[in-house]
Coordinates of C-alpha atoms and ligand atoms in Angstrom, one line a residue:
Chain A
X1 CA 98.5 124.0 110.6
X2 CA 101.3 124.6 107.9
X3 CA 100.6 124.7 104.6
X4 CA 102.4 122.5 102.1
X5 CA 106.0 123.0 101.1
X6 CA 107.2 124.2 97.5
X7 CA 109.4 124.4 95.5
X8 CA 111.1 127.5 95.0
X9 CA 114.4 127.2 92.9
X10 CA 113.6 126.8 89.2
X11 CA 114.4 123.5 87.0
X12 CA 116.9 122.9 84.8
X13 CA 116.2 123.4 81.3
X14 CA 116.5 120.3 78.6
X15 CA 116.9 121.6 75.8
X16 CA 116.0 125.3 73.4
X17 CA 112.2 125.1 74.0
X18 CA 112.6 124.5 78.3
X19 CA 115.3 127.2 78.6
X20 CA 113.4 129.9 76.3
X21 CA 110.4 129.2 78.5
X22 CA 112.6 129.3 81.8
X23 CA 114.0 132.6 80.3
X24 CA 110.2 134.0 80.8
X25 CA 109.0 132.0 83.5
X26 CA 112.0 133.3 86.0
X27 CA 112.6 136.3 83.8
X28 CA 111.3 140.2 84.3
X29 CA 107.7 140.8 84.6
X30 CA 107.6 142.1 81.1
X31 CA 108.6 140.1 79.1
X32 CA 110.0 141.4 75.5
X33 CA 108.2 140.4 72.6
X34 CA 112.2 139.0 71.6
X35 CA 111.6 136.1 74.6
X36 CA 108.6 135.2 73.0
X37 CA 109.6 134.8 70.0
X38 CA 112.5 133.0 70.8
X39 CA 110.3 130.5 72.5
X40 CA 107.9 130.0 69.5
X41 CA 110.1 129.8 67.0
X42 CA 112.0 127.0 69.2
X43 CA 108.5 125.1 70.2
X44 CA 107.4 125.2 66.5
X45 CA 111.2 123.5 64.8
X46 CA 111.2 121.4 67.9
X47 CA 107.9 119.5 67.2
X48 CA 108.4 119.3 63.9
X49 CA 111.9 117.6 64.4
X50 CA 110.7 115.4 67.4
X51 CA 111.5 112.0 66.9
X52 CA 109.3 110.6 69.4
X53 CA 107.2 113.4 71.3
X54 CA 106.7 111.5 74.1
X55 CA 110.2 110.6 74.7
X56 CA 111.6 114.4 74.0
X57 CA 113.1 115.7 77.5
X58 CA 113.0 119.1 76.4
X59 CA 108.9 119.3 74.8
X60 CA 107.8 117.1 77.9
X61 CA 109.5 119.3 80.7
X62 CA 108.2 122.4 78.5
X63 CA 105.1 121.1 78.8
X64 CA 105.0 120.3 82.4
X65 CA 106.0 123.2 83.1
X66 CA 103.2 125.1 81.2
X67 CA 100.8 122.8 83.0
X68 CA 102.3 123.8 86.4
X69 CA 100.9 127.6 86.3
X70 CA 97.5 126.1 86.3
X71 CA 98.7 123.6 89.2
X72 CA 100.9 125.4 91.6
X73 CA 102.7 125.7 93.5
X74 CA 105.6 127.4 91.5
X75 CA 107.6 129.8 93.6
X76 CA 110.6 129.6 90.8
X77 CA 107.8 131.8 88.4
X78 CA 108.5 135.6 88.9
X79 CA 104.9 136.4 87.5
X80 CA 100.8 135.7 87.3
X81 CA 101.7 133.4 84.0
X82 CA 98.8 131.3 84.2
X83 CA 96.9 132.8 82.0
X84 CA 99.6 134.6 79.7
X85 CA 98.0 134.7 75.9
X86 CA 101.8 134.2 74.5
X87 CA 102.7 131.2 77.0
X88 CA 99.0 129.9 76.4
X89 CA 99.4 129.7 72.7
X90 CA 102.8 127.9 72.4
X91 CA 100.9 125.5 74.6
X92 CA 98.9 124.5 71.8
X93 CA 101.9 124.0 69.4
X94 CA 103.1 121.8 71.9
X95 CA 100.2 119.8 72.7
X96 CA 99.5 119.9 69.5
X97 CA 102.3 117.5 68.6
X98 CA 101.8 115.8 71.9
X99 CA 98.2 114.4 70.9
X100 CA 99.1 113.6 67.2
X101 CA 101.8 111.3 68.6
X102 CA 99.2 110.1 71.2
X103 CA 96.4 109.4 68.7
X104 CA 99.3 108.0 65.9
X105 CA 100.3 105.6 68.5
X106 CA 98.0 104.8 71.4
X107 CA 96.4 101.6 70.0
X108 CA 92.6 101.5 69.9
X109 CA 90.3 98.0 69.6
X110 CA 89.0 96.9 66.0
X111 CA 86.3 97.4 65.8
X112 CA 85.4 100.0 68.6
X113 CA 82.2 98.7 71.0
X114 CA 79.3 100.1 69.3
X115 CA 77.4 101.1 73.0
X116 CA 78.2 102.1 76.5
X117 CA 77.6 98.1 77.6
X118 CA 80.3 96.8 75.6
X119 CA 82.4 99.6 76.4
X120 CA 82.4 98.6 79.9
X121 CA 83.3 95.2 79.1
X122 CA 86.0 96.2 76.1
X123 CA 87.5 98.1 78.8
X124 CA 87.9 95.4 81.9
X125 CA 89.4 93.1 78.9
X126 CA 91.5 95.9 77.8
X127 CA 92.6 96.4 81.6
X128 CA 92.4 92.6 82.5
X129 CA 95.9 92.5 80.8
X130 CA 97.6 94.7 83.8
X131 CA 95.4 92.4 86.1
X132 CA 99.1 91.0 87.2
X133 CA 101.5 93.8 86.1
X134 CA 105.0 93.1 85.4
X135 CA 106.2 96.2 87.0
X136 CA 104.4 95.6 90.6
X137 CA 105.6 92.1 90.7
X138 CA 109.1 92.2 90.0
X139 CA 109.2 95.0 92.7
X140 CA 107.8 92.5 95.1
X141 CA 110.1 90.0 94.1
X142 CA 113.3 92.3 94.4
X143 CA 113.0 95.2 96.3
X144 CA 115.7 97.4 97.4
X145 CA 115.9 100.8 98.9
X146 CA 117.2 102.2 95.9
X147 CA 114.7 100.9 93.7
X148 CA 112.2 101.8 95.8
X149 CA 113.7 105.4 96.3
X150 CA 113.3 105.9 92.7
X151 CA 110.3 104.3 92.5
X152 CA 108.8 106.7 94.9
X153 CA 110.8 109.8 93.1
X154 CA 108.8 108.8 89.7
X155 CA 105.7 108.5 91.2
X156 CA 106.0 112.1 93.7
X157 CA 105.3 114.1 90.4
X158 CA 101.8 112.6 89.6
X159 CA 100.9 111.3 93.5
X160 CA 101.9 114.5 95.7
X161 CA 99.0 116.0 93.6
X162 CA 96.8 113.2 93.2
X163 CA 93.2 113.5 92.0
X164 CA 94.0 117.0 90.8
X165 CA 94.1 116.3 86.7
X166 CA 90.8 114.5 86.8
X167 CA 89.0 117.3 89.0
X168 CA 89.3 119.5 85.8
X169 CA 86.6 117.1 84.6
X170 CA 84.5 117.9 87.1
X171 CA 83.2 121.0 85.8
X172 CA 82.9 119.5 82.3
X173 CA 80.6 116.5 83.1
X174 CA 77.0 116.7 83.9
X175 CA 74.6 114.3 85.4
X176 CA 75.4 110.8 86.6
X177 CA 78.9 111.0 85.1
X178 CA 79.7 114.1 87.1
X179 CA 78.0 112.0 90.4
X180 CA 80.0 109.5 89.8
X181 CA 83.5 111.3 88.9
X182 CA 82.7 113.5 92.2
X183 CA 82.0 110.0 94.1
X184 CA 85.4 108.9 93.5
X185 CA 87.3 112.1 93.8
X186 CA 85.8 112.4 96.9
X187 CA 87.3 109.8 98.4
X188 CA 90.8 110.6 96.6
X189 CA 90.6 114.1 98.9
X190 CA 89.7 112.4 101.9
X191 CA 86.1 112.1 102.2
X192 CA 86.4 115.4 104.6
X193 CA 89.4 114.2 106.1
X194 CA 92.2 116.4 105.6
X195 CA 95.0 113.9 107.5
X196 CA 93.3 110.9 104.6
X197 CA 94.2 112.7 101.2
X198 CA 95.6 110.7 98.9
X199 CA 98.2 112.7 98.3
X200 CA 98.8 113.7 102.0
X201 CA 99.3 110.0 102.8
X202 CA 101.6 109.7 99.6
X203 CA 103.5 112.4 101.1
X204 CA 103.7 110.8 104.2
X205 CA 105.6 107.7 102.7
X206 CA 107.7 109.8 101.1
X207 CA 109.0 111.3 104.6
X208 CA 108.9 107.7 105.9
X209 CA 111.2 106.6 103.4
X210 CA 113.7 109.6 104.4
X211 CA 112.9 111.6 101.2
X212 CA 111.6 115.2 100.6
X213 CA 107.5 115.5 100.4
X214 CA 107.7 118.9 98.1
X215 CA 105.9 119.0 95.3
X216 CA 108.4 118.6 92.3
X217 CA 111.8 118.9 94.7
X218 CA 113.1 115.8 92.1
X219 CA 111.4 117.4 89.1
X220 CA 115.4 117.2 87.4
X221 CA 115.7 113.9 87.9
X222 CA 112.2 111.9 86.3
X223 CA 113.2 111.9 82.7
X224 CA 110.5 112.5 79.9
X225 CA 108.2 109.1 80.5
X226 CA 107.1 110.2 83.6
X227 CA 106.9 113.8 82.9
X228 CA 104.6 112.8 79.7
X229 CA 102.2 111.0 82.2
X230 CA 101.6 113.7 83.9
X231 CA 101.1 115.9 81.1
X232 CA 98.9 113.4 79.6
X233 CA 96.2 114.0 82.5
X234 CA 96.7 117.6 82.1
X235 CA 96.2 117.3 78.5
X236 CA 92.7 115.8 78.7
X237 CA 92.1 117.4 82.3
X238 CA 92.1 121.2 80.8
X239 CA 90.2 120.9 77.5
X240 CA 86.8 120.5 77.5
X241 CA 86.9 118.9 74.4
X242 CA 89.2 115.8 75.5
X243 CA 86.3 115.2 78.7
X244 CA 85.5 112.0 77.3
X245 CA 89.1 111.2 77.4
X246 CA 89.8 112.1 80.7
X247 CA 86.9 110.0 82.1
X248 CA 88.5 107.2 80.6
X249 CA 91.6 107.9 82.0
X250 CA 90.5 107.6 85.4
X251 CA 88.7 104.8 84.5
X252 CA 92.2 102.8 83.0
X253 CA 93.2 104.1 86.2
X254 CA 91.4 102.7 88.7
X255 CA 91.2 99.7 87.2
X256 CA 94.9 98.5 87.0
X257 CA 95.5 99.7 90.6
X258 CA 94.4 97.4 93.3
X259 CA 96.2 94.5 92.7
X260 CA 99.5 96.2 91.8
X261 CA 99.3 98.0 95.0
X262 CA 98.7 95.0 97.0
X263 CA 102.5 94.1 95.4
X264 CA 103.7 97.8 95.9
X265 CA 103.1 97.3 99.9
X266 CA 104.7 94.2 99.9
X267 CA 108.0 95.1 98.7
X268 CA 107.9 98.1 101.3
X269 CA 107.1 95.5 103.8
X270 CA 109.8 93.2 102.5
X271 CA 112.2 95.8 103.5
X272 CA 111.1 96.0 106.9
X273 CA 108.7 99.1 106.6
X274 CA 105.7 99.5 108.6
X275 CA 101.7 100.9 108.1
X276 CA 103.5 104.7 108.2
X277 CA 105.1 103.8 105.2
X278 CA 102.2 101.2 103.3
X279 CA 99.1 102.8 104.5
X280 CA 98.9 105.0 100.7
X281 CA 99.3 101.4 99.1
X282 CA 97.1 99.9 101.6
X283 CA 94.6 102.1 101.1
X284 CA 94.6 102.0 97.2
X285 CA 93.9 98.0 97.4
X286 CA 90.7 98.8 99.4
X287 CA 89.8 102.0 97.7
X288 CA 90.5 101.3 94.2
X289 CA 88.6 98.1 94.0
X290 CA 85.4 100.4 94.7
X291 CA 87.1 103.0 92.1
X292 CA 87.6 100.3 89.5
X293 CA 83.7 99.8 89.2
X294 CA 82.1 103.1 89.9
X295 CA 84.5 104.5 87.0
X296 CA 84.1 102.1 84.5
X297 CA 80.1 101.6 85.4
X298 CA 79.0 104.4 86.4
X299 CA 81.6 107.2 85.2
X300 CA 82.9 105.5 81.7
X301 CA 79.7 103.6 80.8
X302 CA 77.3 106.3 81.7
X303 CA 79.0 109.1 80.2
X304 CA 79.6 107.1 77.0
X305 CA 75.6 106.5 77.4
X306 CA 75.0 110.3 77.8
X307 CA 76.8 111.5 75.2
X308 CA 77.6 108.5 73.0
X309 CA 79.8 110.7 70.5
X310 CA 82.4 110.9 73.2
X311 CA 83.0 106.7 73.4
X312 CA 85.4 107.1 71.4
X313 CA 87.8 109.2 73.3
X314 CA 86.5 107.7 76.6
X315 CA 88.1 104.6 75.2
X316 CA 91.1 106.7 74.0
X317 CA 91.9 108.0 77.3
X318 CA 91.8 104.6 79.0
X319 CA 94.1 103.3 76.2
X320 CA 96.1 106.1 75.9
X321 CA 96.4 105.8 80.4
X322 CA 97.6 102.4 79.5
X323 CA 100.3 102.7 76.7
X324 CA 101.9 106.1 78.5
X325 CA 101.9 104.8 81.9
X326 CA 103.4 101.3 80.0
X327 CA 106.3 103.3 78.8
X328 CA 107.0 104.8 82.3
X329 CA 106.9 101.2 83.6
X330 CA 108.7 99.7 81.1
X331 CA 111.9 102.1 81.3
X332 CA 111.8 101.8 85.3
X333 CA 111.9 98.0 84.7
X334 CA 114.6 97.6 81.7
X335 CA 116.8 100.0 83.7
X336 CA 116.8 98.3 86.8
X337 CA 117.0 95.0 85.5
X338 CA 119.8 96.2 83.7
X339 CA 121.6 98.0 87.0
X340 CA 121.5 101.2 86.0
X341 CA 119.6 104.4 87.2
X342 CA 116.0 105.1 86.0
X343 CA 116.7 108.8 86.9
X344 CA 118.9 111.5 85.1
X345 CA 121.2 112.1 87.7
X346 CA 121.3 112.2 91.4
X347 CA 120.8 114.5 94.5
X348 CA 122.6 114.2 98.2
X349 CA 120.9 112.2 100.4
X350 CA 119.2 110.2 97.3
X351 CA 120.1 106.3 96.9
X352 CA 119.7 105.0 93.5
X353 CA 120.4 102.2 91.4
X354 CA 124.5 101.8 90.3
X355 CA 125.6 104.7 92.6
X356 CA 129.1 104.2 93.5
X357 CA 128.9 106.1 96.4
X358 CA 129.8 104.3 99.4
X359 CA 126.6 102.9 101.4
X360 CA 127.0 105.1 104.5
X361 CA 127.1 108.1 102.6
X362 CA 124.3 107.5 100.6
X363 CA 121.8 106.8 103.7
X364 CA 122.7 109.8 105.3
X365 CA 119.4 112.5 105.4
Chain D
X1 CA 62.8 112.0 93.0
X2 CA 63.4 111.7 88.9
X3 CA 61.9 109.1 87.1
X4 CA 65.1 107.1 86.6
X5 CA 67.4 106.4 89.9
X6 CA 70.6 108.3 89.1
X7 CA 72.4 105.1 90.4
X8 CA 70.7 102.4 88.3
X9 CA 72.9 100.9 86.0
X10 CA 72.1 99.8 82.5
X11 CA 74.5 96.7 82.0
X12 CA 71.8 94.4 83.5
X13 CA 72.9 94.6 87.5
X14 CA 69.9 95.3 89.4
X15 CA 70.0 98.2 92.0
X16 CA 69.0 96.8 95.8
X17 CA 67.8 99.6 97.6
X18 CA 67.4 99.2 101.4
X19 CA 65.1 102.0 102.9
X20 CA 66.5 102.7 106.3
X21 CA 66.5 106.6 105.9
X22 CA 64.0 108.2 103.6
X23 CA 66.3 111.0 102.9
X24 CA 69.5 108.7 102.1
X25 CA 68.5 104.9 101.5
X26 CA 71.7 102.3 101.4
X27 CA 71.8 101.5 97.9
X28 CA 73.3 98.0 97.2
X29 CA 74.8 97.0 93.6
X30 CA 75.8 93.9 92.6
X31 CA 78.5 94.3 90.2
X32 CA 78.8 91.6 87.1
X33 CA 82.0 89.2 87.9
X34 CA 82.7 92.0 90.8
X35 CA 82.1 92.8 93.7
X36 CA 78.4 94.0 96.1
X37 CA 78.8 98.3 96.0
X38 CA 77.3 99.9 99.5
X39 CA 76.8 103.5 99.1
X40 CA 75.5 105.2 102.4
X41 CA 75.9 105.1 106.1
X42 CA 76.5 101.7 106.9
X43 CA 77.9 99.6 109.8
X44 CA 79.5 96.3 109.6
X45 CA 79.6 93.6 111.8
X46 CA 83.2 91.7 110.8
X47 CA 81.3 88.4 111.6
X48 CA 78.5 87.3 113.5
X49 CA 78.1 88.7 117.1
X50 CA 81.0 90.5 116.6
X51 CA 80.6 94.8 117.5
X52 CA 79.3 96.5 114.1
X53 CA 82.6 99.2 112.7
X54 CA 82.1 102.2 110.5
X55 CA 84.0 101.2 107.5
X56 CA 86.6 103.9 106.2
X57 CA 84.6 105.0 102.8
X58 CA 81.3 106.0 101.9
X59 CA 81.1 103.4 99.2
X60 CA 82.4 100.1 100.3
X61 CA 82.8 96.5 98.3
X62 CA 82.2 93.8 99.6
X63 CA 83.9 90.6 98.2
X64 CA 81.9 88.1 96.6
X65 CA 84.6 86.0 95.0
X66 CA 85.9 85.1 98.8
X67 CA 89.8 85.7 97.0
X68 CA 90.3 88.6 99.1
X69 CA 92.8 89.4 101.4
X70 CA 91.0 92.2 102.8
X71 CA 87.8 90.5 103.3
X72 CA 85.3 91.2 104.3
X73 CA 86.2 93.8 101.1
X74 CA 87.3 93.2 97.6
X75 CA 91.0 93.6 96.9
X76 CA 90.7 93.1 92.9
X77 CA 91.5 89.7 92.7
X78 CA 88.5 88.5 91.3
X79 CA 90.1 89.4 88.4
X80 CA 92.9 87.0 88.9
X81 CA 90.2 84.2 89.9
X82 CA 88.3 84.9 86.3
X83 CA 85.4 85.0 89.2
X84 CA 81.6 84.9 87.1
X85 CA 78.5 85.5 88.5
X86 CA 75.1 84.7 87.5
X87 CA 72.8 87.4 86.0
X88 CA 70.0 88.4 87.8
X89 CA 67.5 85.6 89.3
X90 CA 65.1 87.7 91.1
X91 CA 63.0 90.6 90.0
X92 CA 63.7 92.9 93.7
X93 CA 61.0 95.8 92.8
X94 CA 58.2 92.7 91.3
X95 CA 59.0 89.1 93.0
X96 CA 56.1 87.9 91.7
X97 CA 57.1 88.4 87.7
X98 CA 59.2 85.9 86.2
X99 CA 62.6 86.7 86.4
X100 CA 63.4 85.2 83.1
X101 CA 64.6 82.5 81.8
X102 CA 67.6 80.2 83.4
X103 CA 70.4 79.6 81.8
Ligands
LIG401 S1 84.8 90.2 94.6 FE1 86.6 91.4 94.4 S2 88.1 90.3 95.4 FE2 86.3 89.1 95.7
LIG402 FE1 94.0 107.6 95.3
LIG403 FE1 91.4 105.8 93.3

């Protein structure tokens, strides 16, 4: 058995914030109190002159990148960082800004469902909408390889690790909302299966597709959207305050998934690939459609039921799954439709969208 | 066994619970507009006569709406057909109490 590949050279930085961190992260073991303050003073002006958080290359890699101690793997960091009291609190300044953009923006029903019955049924109307999803459907209708290599590049940094964010609530929830949350995670790590992970099998369609399975090996390339989905999970996943909001996360989750997967396969199959390659999406139609009800039932609902001061955010992590996730969607889809790249750059070996490079080249592994 | 089944739900779906093994019953739950839940060890027989399989899950759900591609499972798209079930008719754990009123 081999254990999973990582990644071992460091990213690039974005902008003052990513490269004071990087500065530490790859730095000395000690680090001088000068690199700290360096970083803070950058994370505090950079926040405060954001114009749009969740669009800022430089706060969201930052971010990630704090997130990643607690994740792993992360060869590229010289030292035990996770739980460094100096990296840890200019984590805060920048989630911080990251959740007042969230809550500023994210939009909530009026009024909000006044018990844990109608906030199961706000929530399938809420994620009704998505029922037919723009993004999976236009992929059906015009797949390509390189749309689909950087459809697969955006979704490596959530899906090589998927599951993990919402295990953080694990610990946090008690009673049926824990059963439930451990019912579906369960089957996200394979049911006892190590070969039927979720994100073994994404990794799996990764290789099938000719691209590389390592955690975070295209980490330059997803631009902010993507990164701030991630960090949005790991936002609600790690404080035990936001564990409403993380339950309804999953929840938004699993319930916008089956049916766009279904589409997902079928532009892989379009293009001539086989089970090796659709078996993740396969498996999501099937397995979500059980997801979709034991989260909003009997992980959303019950929790909200349990602890009714916490519908609130159960319904702002669904809604708050929906609008950041829309934003990843929606640049995918206005870049593509538009012929350009959805990623920053390139790699060798990587097709994508508008590349001049000659066709031959660009196949080549 | 606490008074309340951990897996009853409270939005009016009734929990079916087959006793086959004391220690771990199938438990059946008819989701509103959705599809049957089937938590526990299971076999299914594709159609009559045919060999019963182990499905691939713990939990499986079965399609109601019969929109699925994956029948015998649901896929989701009950969704798409706007697919409405009925409350409740029958009172599993009293069938002699009224069930309530139709509607
Ligand atoms: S009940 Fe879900 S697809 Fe039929
Ligand atoms: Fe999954
Ligand atoms: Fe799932």
């Amino acid at each position: 058995m081999t254990t999973a590949p990582t990644r071992t050279v460091a990213p690039t930085a974005r902008g003052p914030v990513s490269t004071a961190l990087l500065e530490i992260l790859t730095g000395p073991e000690e680090t001088p109190a000068s690199g700290y303050a360096a970083m803070s003073e950058a994370a505090a002006t950079a926040v405060d002159a954001s114009q749009d958080v969740l669009a800022d290359e430089d706060l969201q890699l930052a971010l990630f990148l704090l997130y990643l101690l607690h994740y792993g793997p992360a060869e590229f960091v010289t030292a035990d960082r996770e739980w460094d009291p100096e990296l840890l609190r200019v984590r805060t300044v920048l989630e911080a800004g990251f959740e007042a953009e969230l809550r500023r923006r994210v939009p909530l029903p009026d009024p909000l469902p006044g018990d844990s019955a109608q906030l199961v049924d706000t929530m399938f109307a809420m994620t009704g909408g998505d029922a037919k999803p723009t993004l999976a459907t236009w992929l059906a209708r015009h797949p390509s390889e390189e749309i689909l290599s950087e459809f697969l590049v955006h979704r490596s940094i959530y899906t090589l690790r998927e599951a993990d964010p919402h295990a953080w609530g694990i610990a946090r929830l008690r009673g049926r909302a824990k059963a439930a949350l451990v019912e579906i995670q369960s089957d996200e790590y394979g049911g006892g299966r190590p070969e039927r992970v979720h994100a073994t099998i994404f990794a799996q369609t990764m290789r099938g597709f000719g691209l590389d399975d390592t955690p975070d090996h295209y980490l330059d390339l997803v631009p902010a959207p993507t990164l701030a989905s991630m960090n949005l999970m790991s936002l609600f996943g790690l404080h035990r305050r936001l564990r409403g909001a993380i339950a309804g996360h999953l929840a938004a989750f699993e319930m916008t998934s089956s049916i766009p997967n279904k589409y997902y396969g079928r532009a892989f199959r379009k293009l001539g690939y086989d089970a090796d390659v659709t078996w993740y999406y396969d498996e999501h139609v099937e397995a979500d459609a059980v997801h979709e009800q034991i989260a909003a039932r009997d992980l959303a609902g019950a929790l909200a039921q349990d602890e009714p001061e916490l519908l609130e955010d159960v319904l702002f992590g669904a809604a708050a799954c929906l609008y950041v996730d829309g934003l990843m969607g929606d640049h995918m889809l206005e870049c593509w439709s538009d012929g350009r790249t959805s990623l920053r750059g390139s790699m060798p070996g990587l097709q994508t969208v508008g590349s001049e490079a000659p066709a031959e080249e660009r196949v080549a592994l | 066994m606490s008074e309340q089944d951990p897996r009853t739900t409270d939005d009016g779906s009734p929990v079916l619970s087959v006793a086959h093994d004391a220690e771990d019953p199938v438990v059946i739950t008819p989701c509103p507009d959705g599809p049957l839940l089937v938590r526990g060890d299971v076999l299914i027989a594709p159609e009559p006569g045919a060999e019963p399989q182990k499905p691939p899950r713990r939990v499986v759900a079965l399609c109601r709406c019969n929109m699925s591609s994956i029948a015998p499972f649901c896929d989701g798209s009950h969704k798409l057909a706007n697919f409405r079930t009925r409350p409740p008719r029958y009172n599993i754990g009293n069938p002699r109490e009224d069930p309530g009123e139709e509607d």
